């Protein structure tokens, strides 16, 4: 069973709590964890805020959003 993280988002002026799965993605440098928001319609500014506040990158229908000044290589556990 995948782990989940509950986050708060603001959509249309309304605060909502959603549960995002924590998944792993393989890179040439190793695996890193990210939050999967592909099943939700979340504005890009909220995706960026989630990444900044949680420290996890977020994958969505629009692409991947990383915490400030981080790349996948920075997040790989050695």
Short mmCIF file of C-alpha atoms in Angstrom, two decimals, residues 2-7 9 17-25 32-42 46-47 50-51 54-65:
data_model
loop_
_atom_site.label_atom_id
_atom_site.label_comp_id
_atom_site.label_asym_id
_atom_site.label_seq_id
_atom_site.Cartn_x
_atom_site.Cartn_y
_atom_site.Cartn_z
CA UNK A 2 1.52 3.36 -1.02
CA UNK A 3 2.17 5.99 1.59
CA UNK A 4 0.18 9.19 1.41
CA UNK A 5 0.63 12.78 2.46
CA UNK A 6 -2.34 15.03 3.23
CA UNK A 7 -1.91 18.58 1.92
CA UNK A 9 -4.78 23.44 -1.33
CA UNK A 17 -7.52 18.84 2.03
CA UNK A 18 -6.40 16.18 -0.39
CA UNK A 19 -4.32 13.05 0.04
CA UNK A 20 -1.44 12.58 -2.42
CA UNK A 21 0.38 9.28 -2.93
CA UNK A 22 4.13 9.25 -2.39
CA UNK A 23 5.70 7.42 -5.32
CA UNK A 24 9.28 6.75 -6.44
CA UNK A 25 10.86 7.59 -9.76
CA UNK A 32 13.75 9.76 -5.40
CA UNK A 33 10.29 10.26 -3.91
CA UNK A 34 7.63 12.59 -5.23
CA UNK A 35 3.96 13.38 -4.69
CA UNK A 36 1.50 12.18 -7.35
CA UNK A 37 -1.18 14.80 -8.13
CA UNK A 38 -2.04 13.58 -11.64
CA UNK A 39 -5.62 12.66 -10.71
CA UNK A 40 -6.43 16.18 -9.47
CA UNK A 41 -6.85 19.53 -11.21
CA UNK A 42 -4.60 21.75 -9.11
CA UNK A 46 -0.58 25.56 -5.62
CA UNK A 47 1.66 22.79 -6.99
CA UNK A 50 3.13 22.23 -2.10
CA UNK A 51 6.62 21.41 -3.41
CA UNK A 54 6.72 19.73 1.77
CA UNK A 55 10.17 19.48 0.21
CA UNK A 56 8.85 16.82 -2.19
CA UNK A 57 8.56 17.38 -5.94
CA UNK A 58 5.02 17.10 -7.30
CA UNK A 59 4.06 15.36 -10.54
CA UNK A 60 0.83 16.53 -12.19
CA UNK A 61 -0.87 16.61 -15.57
CA UNK A 62 1.12 19.80 -16.31
CA UNK A 63 4.53 18.34 -15.47
CA UNK A 64 6.87 18.13 -12.48
CA UNK A 65 7.26 20.89 -9.91
#
